[in-house]
CSV table of C-alpha atoms (C1' of nucleotides) in Angstrom, one decimal:
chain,number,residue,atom,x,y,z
A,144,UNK,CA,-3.8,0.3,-23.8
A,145,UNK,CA,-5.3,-0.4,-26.6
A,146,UNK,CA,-2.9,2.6,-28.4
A,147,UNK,CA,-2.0,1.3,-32.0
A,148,UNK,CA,-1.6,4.4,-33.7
A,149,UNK,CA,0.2,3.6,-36.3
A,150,UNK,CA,1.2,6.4,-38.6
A,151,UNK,CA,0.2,6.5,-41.7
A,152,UNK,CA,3.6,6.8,-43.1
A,153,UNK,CA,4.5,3.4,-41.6
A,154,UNK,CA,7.9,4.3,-40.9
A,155,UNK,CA,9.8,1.3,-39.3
A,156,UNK,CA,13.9,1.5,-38.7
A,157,UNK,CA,14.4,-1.8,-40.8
A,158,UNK,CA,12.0,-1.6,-43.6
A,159,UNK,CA,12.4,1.4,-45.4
A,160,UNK,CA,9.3,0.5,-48.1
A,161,UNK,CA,7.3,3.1,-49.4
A,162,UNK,CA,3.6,3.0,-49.5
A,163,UNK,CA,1.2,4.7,-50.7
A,164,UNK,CA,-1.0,4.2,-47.9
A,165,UNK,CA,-3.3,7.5,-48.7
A,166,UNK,CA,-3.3,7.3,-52.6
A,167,UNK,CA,-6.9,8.0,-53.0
A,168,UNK,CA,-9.7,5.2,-53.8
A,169,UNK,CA,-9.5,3.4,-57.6
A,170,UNK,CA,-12.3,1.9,-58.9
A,171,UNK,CA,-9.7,0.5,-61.9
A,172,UNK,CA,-8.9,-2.3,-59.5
A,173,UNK,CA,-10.1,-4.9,-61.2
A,174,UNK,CA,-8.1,-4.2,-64.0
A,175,UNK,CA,-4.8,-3.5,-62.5
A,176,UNK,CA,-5.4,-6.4,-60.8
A,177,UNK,CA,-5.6,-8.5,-64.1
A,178,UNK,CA,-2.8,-6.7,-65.3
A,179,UNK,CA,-0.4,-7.9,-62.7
A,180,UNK,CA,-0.3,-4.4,-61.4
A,181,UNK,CA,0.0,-2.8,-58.0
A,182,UNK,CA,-3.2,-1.7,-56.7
A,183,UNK,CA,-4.2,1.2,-54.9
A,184,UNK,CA,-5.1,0.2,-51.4
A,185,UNK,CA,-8.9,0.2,-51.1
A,186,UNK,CA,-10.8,3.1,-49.5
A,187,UNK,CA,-10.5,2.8,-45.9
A,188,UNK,CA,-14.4,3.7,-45.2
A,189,UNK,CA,-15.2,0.6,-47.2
A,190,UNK,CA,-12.6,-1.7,-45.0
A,191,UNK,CA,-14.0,-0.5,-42.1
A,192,UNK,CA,-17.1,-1.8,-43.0
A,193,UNK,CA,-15.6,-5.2,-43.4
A,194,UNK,CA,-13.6,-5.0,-40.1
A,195,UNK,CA,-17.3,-4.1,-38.7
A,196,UNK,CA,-18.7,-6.7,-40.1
A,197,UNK,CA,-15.9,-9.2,-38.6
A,198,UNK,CA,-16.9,-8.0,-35.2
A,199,UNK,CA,-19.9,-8.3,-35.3
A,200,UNK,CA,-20.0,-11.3,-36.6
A,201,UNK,CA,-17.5,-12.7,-34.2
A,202,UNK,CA,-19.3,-11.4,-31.1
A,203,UNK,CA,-22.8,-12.5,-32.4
A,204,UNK,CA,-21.7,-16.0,-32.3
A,205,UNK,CA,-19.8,-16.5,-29.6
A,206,UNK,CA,-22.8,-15.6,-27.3
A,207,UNK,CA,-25.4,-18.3,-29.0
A,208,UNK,CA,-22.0,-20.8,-28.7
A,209,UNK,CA,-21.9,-20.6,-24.7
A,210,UNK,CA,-25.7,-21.6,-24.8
A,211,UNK,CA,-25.0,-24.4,-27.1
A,212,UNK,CA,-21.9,-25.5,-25.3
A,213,UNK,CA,-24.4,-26.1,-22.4
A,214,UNK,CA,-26.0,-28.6,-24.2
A,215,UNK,CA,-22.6,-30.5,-25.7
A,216,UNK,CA,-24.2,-28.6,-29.0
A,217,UNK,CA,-22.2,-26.4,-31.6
A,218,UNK,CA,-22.6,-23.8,-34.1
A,219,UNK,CA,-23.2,-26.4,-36.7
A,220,UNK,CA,-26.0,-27.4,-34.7
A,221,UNK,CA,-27.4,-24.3,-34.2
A,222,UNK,CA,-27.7,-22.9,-38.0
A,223,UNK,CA,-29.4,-26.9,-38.5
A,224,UNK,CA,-31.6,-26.5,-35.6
A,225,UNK,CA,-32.6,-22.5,-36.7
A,226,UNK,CA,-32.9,-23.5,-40.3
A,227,UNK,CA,-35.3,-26.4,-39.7
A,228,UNK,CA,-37.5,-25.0,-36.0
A,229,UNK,CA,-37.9,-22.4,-38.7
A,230,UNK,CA,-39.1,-24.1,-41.8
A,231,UNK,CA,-40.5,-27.0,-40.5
A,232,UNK,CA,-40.7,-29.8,-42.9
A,233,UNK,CA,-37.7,-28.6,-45.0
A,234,UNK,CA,-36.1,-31.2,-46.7
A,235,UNK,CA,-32.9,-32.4,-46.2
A,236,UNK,CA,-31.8,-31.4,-49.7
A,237,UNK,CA,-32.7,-27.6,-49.4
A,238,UNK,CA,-31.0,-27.4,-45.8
A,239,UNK,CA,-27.4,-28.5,-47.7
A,240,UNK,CA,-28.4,-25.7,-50.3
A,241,UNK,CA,-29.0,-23.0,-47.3
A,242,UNK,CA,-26.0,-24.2,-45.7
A,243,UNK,CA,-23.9,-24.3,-48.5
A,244,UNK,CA,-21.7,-27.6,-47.0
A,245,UNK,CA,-22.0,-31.0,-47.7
A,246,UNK,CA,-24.2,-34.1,-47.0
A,247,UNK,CA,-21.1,-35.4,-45.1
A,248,UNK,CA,-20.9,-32.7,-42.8
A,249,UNK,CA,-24.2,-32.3,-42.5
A,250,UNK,CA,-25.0,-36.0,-41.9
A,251,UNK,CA,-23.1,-36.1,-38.7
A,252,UNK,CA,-24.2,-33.0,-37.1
A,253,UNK,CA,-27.7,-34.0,-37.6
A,254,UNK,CA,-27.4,-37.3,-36.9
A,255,UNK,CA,-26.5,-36.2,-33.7
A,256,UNK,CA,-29.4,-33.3,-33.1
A,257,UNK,CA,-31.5,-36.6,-34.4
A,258,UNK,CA,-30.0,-38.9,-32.0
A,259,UNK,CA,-30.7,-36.3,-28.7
A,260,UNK,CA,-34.2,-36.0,-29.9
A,261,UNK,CA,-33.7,-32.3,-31.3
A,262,UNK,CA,-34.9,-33.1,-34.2
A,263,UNK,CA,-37.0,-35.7,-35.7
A,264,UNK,CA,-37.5,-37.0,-39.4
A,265,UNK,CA,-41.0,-37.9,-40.9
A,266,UNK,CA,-41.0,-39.5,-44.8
A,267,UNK,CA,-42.9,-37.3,-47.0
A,268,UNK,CA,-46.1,-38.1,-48.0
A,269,UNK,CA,-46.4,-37.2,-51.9
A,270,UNK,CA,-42.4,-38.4,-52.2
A,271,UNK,CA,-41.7,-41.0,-49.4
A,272,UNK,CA,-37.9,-41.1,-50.2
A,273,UNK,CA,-38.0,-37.5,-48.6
A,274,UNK,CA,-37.1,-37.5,-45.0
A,275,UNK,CA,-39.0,-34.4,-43.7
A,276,UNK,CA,-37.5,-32.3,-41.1
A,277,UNK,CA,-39.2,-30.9,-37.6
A,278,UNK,CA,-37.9,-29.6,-34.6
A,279,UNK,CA,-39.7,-31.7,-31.5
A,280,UNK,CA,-40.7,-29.3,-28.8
A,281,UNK,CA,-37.5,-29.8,-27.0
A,282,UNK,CA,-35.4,-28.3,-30.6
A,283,UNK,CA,-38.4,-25.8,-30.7
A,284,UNK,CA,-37.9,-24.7,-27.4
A,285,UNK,CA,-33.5,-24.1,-27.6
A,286,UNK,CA,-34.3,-22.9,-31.2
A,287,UNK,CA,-36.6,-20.2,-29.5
A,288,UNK,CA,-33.8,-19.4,-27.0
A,289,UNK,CA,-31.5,-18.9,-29.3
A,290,UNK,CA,-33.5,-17.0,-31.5
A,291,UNK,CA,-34.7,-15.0,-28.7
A,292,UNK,CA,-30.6,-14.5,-27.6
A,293,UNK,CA,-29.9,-13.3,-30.9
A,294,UNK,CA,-33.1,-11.1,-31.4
A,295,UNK,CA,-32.1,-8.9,-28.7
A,296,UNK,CA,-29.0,-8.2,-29.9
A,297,UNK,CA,-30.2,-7.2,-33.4
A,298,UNK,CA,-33.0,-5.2,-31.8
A,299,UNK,CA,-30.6,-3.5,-29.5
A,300,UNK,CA,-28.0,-2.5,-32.2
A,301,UNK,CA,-31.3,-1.6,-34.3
A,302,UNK,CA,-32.1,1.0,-31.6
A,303,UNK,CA,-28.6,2.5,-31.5
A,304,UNK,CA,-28.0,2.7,-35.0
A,305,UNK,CA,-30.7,5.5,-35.2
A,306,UNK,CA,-34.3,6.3,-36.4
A,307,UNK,CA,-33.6,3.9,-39.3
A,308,UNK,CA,-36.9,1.6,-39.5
A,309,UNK,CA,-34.8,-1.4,-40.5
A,310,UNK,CA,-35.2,-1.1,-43.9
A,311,UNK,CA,-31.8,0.0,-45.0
A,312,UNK,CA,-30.1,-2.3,-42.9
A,313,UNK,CA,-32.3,-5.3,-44.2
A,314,UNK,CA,-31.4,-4.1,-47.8
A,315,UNK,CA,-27.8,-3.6,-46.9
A,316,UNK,CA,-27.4,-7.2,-45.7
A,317,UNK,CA,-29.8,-8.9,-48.4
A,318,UNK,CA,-27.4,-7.1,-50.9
A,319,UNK,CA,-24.4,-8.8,-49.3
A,320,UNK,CA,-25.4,-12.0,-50.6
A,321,UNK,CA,-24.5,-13.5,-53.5
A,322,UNK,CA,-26.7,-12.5,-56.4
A,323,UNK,CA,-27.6,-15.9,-57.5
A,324,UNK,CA,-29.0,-16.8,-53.8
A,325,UNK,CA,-31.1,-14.0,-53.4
A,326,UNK,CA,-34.2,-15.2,-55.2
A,327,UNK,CA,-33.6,-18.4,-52.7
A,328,UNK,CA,-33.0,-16.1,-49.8
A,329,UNK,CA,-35.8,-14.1,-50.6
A,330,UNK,CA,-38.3,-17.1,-50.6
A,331,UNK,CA,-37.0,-17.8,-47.1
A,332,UNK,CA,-38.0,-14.8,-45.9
A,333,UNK,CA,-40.8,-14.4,-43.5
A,334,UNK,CA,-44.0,-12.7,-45.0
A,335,UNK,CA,-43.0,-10.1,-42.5
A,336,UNK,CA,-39.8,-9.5,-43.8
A,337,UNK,CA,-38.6,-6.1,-43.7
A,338,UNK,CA,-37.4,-5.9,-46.9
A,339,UNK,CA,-38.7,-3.5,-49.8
A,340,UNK,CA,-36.8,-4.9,-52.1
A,341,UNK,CA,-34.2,-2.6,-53.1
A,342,UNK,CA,-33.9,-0.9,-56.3
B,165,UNK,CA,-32.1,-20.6,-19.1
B,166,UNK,CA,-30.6,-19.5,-15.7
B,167,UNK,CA,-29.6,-15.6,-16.9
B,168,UNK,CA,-32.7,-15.8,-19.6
B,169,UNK,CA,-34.8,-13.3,-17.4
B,170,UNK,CA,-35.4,-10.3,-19.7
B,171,UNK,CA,-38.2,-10.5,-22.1
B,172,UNK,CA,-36.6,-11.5,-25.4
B,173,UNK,CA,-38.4,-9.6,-27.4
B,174,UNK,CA,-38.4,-6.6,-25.2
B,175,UNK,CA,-41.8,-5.0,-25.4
B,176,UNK,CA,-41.2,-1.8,-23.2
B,177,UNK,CA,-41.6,1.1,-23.8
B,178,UNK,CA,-40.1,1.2,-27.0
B,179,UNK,CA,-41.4,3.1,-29.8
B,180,UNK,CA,-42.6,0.4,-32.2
B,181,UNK,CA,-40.0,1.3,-35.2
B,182,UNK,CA,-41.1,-1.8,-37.0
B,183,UNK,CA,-44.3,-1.7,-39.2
B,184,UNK,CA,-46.9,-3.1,-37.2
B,185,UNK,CA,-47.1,-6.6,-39.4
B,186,UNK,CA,-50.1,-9.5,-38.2
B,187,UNK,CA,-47.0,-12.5,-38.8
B,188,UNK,CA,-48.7,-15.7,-37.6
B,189,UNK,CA,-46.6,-17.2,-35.4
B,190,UNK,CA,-48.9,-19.2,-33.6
B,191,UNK,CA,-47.2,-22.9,-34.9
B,192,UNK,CA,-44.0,-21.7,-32.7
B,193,UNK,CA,-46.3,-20.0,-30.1
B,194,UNK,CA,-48.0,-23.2,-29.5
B,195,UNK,CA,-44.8,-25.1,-29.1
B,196,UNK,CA,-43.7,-22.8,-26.5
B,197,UNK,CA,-46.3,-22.8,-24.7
B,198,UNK,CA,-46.8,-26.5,-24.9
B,199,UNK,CA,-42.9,-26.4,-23.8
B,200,UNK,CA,-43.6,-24.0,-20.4
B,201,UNK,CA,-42.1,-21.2,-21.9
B,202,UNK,CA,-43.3,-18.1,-20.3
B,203,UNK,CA,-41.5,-15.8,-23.4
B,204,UNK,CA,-43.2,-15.0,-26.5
B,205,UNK,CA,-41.4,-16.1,-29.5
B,206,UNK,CA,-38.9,-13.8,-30.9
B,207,UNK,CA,-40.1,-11.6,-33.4
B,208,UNK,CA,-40.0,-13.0,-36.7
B,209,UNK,CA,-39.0,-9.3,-38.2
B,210,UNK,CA,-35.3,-9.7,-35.7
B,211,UNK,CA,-35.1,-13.1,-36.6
B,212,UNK,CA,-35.0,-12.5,-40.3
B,213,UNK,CA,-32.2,-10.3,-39.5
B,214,UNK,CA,-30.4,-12.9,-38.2
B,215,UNK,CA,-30.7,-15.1,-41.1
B,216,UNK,CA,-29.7,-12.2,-43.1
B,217,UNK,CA,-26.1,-11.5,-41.1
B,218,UNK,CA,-25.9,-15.6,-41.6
B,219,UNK,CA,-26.4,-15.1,-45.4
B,220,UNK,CA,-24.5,-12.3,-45.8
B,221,UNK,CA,-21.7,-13.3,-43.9
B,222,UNK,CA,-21.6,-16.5,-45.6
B,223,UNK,CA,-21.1,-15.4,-48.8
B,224,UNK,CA,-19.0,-12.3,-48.0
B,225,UNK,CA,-16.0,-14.6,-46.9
B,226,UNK,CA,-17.1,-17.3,-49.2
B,227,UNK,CA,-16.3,-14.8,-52.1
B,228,UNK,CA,-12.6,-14.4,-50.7
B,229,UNK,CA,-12.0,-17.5,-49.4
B,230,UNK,CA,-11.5,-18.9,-53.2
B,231,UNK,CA,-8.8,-16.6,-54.2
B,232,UNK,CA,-7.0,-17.8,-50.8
B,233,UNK,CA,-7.3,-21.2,-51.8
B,234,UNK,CA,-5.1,-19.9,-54.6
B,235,UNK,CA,-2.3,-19.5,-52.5
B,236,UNK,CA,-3.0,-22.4,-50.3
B,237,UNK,CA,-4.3,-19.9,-47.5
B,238,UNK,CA,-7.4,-20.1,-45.6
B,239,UNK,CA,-9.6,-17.6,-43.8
B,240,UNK,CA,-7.2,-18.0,-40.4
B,241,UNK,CA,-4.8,-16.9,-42.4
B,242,UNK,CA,-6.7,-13.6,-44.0
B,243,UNK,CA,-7.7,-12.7,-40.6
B,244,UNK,CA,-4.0,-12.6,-39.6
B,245,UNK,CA,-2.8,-10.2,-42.7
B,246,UNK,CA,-5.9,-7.9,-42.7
B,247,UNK,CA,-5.4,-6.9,-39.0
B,248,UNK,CA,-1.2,-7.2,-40.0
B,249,UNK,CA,-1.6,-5.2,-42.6
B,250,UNK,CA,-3.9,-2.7,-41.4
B,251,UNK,CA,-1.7,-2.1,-38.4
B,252,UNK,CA,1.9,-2.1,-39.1
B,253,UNK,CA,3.7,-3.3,-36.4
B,254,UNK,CA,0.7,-4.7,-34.6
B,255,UNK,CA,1.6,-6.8,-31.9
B,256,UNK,CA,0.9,-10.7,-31.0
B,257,UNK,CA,-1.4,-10.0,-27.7
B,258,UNK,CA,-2.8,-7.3,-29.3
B,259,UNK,CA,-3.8,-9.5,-32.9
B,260,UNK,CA,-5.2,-12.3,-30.2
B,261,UNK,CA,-7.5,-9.7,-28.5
B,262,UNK,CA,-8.3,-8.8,-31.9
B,263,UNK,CA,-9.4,-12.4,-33.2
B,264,UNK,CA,-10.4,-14.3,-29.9
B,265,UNK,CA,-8.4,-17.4,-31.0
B,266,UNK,CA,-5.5,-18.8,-29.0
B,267,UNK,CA,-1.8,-18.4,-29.2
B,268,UNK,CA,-1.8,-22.2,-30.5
B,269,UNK,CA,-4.5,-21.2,-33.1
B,270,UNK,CA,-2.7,-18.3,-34.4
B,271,UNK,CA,0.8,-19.8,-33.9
B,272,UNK,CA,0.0,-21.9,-36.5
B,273,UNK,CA,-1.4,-19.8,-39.3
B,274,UNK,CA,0.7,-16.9,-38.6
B,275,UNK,CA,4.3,-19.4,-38.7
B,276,UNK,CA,2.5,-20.3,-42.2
B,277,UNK,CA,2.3,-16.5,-43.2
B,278,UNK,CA,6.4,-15.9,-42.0
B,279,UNK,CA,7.6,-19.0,-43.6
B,280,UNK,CA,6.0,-17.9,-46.5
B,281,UNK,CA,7.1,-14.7,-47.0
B,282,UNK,CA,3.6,-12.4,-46.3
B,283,UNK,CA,4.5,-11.2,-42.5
B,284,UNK,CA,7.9,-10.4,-41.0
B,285,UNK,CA,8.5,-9.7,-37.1
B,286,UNK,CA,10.8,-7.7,-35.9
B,287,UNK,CA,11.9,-7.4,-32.5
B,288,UNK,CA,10.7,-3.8,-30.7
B,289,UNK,CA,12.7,-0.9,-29.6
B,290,UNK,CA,11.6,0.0,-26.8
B,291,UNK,CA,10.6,-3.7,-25.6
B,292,UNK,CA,12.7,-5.8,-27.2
B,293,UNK,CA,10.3,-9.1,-26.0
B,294,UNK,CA,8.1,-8.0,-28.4
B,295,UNK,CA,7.9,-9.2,-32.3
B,296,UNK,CA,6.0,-6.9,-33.9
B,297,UNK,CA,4.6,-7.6,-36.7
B,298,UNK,CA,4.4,-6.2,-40.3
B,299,UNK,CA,3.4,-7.4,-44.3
B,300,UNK,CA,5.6,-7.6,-46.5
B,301,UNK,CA,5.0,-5.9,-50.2
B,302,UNK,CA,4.3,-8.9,-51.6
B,303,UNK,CA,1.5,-9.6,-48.2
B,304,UNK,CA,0.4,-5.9,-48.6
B,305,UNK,CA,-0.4,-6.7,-52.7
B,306,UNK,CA,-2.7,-9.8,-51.4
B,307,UNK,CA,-4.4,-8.1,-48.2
B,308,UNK,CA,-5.6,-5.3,-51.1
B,309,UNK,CA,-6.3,-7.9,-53.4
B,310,UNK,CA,-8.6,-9.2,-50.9
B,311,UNK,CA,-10.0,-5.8,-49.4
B,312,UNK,CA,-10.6,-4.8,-52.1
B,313,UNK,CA,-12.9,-7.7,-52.9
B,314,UNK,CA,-14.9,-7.1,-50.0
B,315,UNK,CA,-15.0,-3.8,-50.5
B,316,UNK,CA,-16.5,-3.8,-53.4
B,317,UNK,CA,-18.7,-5.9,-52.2
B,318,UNK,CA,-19.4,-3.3,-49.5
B,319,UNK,CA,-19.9,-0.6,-51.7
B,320,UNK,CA,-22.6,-2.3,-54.0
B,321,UNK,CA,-24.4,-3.6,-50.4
B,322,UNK,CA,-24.4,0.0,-49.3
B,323,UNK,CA,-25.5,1.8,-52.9
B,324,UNK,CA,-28.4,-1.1,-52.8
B,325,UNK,CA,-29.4,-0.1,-49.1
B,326,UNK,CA,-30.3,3.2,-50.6
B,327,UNK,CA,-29.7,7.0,-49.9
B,328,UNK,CA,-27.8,6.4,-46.7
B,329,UNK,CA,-24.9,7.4,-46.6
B,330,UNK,CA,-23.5,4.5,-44.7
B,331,UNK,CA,-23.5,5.6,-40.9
B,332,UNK,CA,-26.9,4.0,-39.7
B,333,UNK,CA,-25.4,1.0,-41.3
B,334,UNK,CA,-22.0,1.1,-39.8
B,335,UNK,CA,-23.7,2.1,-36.2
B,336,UNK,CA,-25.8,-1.0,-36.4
B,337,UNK,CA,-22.8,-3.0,-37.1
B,338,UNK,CA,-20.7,-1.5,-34.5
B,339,UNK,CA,-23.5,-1.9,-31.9
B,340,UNK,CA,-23.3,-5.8,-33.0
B,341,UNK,CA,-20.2,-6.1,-31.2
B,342,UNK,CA,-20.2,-6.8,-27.9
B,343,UNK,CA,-20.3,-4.0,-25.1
B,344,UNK,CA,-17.1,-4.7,-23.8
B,345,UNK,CA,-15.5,-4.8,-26.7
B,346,UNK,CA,-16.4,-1.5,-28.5
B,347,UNK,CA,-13.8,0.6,-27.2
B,348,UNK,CA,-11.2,-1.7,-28.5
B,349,UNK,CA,-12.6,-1.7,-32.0
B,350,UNK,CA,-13.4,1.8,-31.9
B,351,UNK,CA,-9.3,1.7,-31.2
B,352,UNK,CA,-9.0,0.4,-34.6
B,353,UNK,CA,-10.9,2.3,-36.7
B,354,UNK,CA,-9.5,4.3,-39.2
B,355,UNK,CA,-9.5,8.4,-38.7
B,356,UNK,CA,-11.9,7.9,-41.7
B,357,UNK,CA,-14.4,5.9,-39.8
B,358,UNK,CA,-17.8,6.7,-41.0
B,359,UNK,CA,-19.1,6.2,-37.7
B,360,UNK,CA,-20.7,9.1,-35.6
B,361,UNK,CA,-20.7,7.4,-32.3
B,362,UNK,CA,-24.9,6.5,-31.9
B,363,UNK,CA,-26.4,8.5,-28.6
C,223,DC,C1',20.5,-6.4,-7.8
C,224,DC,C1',17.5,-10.0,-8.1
C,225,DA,C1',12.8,-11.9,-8.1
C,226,DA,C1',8.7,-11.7,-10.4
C,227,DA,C1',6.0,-10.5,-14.2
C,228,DT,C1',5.5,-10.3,-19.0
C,229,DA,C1',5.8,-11.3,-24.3
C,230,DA,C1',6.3,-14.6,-27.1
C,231,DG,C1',7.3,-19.3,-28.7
C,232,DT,C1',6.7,-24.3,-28.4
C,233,DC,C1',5.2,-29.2,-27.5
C,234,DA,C1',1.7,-32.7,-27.3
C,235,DA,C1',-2.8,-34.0,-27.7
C,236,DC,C1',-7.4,-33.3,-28.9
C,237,DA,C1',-12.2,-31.7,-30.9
C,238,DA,C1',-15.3,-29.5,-34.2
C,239,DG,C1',-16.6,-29.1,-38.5
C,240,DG,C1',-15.4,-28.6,-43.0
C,241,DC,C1',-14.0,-31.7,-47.4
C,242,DT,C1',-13.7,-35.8,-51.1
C,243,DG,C1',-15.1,-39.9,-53.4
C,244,DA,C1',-17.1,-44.1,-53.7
C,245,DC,C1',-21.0,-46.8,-52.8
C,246,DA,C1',-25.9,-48.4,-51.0
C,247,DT,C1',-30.9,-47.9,-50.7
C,248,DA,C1',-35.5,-47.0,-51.8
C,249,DA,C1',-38.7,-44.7,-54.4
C,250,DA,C1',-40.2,-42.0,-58.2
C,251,DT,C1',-40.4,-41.4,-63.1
C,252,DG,C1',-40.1,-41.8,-68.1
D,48,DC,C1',-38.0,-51.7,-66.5
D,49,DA,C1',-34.1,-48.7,-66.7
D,50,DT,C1',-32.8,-44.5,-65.0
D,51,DT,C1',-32.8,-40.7,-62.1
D,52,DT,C1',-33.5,-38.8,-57.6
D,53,DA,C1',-33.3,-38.3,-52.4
D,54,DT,C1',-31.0,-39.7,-48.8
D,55,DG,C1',-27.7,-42.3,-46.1
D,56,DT,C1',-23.1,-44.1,-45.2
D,57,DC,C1',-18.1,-45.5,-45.0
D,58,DA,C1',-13.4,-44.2,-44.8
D,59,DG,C1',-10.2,-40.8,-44.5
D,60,DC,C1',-8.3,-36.2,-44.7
D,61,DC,C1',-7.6,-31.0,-43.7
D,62,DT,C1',-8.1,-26.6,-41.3
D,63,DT,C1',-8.7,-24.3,-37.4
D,64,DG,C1',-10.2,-24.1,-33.0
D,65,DT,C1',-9.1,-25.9,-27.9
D,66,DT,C1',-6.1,-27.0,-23.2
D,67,DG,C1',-2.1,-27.1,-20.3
D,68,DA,C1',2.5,-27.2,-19.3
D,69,DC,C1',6.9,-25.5,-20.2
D,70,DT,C1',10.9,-22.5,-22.1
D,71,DT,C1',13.3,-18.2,-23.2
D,72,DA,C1',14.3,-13.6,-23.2
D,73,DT,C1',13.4,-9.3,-21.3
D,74,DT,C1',11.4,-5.8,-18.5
D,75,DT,C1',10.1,-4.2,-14.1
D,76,DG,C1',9.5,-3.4,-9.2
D,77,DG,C1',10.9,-4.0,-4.4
DNA sequence: CCAAATAAGTCAACAAGGCTGACATAAATG
DNA sequence: CATTTATGTCAGCCTTGTTGACTTATTTGG
């Protein structure tokens, strides 16, 4: 059922386009593309990739979201409640910098894990205009579900992608961030982390 | 909690992959306990993957997500004209197995995408209840734009992971996605799909 | 042949989680 | 003491997800 095969050649009755669906990879794209020029598609190994990631992705959230949804909770929640069960004490400022959103939307999801007694705010003691953030043992212990939800999936697709330790996967996925976040990244990182830092 | 039977951290008899690392966990420990958790905390070394696939992901679509915002588009609407574009003639149930949104959701977006001129439907041969559905040039020239952003990003990712050659990556990604779900994407991969199904 | 199933579109209403910009505090700091 | 900093807050808007009911056209099966 599930039978796209769609030839290459993309021959539909009404649109009689031609493509050049298997021109071979370019790595001039950026400059055809500056130029106003019609780019080669990219190489179809590396869009796989991307559709991988997509699916993964999309399936890897959807299970911690039916946990949440138990609890009236949503993914928002969740990356506030992982972020802070796992640096406890993190400031409010450095959680919008992980998070990469604003103190509006962050302010009323938190509020909320707050409010249910997820979470709970102490002033800092060197700087008392800091609100210090901890998970209380009821955010520990959904944090740790959660966590433990997701763990298994990453150690299960770990087994099946081979005899890979790890590594290359960890360096694949620390490389897919942004260069200027992976020094802040990288400082997140558990002393255990997995990474040799790639070359 | 009710289907949260299976050790999370599953310590069978697996072969211990992972570098045998002392991580002191024994802040989070303590909270479970104190919570009546019989589990062990998830292992810090699957967690940090976890945060990675957040990071990555985050700035993978973050990165393409500004040259939609050119056009006035949003991610809803890439999703739509990658999986158009990738499958000419790709049809409506088949794009909302694909994304796991509803007809509503992509009713929207992909009315959007018509109007303006990136998608056109046509009506099917051989079922003429179907609109199948197909970029235009002018889509096709922004689904590469944006592929090819991502695949670049891909490519550097991958050639910072190291010597692989890509598969133990794209296995761990494809084992990501959920178990009812991989014959479907498997579907969709290209011939060229770098994936030697894992054992 | 006709009833039922199917593919797609549509309407109305709603919720989650992003965003902006302006403004309010309290505390630290030069 | 003036300014900067850390955080909170108000008001409102946008995108993208949701549900459920209903319509239309077409195919399919008894």
């Amino acid at each position: 059922m599930q039978e796209h095969k769609v030839e290459p050649s993309g021959k539909d009755p009404k649109q009689d386009r031609t493509r050049d669906v298997d021109a071979p990879v370019s790595r001039n794209l950026k400059a055809a593309q500056m130029a106003g020029l019609a780019s080669s598609p990219p190489d179809p190994k590396l869009v796989t990739f991307v559709e991988l990631l997509f699916f993964a992705y999309r399936d890897f959230t959807r299970e911690a979201d039916a946990v949440l949804a138990e609890y009236g909770l949503g993914r928002a929640h969740h990356r506030v409640l992982h972020f802070v069960n796992r640096s406890p004490g993190l400031k409010v400022a450095e959680l919008l910098d992980i998070l990469k959103i604003t103190k509006q939307s962050l302010a009323r999801v938190l509020k909320e894990l707050v409010d249910q007694g997820w979470i709970i705010q102490h002033e800092g003691t060197s700087d008392r205009r800091q609100r210090l953030l901890y998970a209380t043992e009821k955010g520990q212990a959904l944090s740790h579900r959660l966590d433990a939800l997701q763990a298994r999936r990453v150690d299960d697709a770990l087994r099946a992608a081979g005899l890979d330790n790890g590594d290359t996967i960890a360096r694949f996925l620390f490389s897919m961030t942004s260069q200027e976040e992976r020094e802040k990244v990288w400082a997140l990182l558990p002393a255990a982390a997995p990474i040799a830092r790639g070359p």
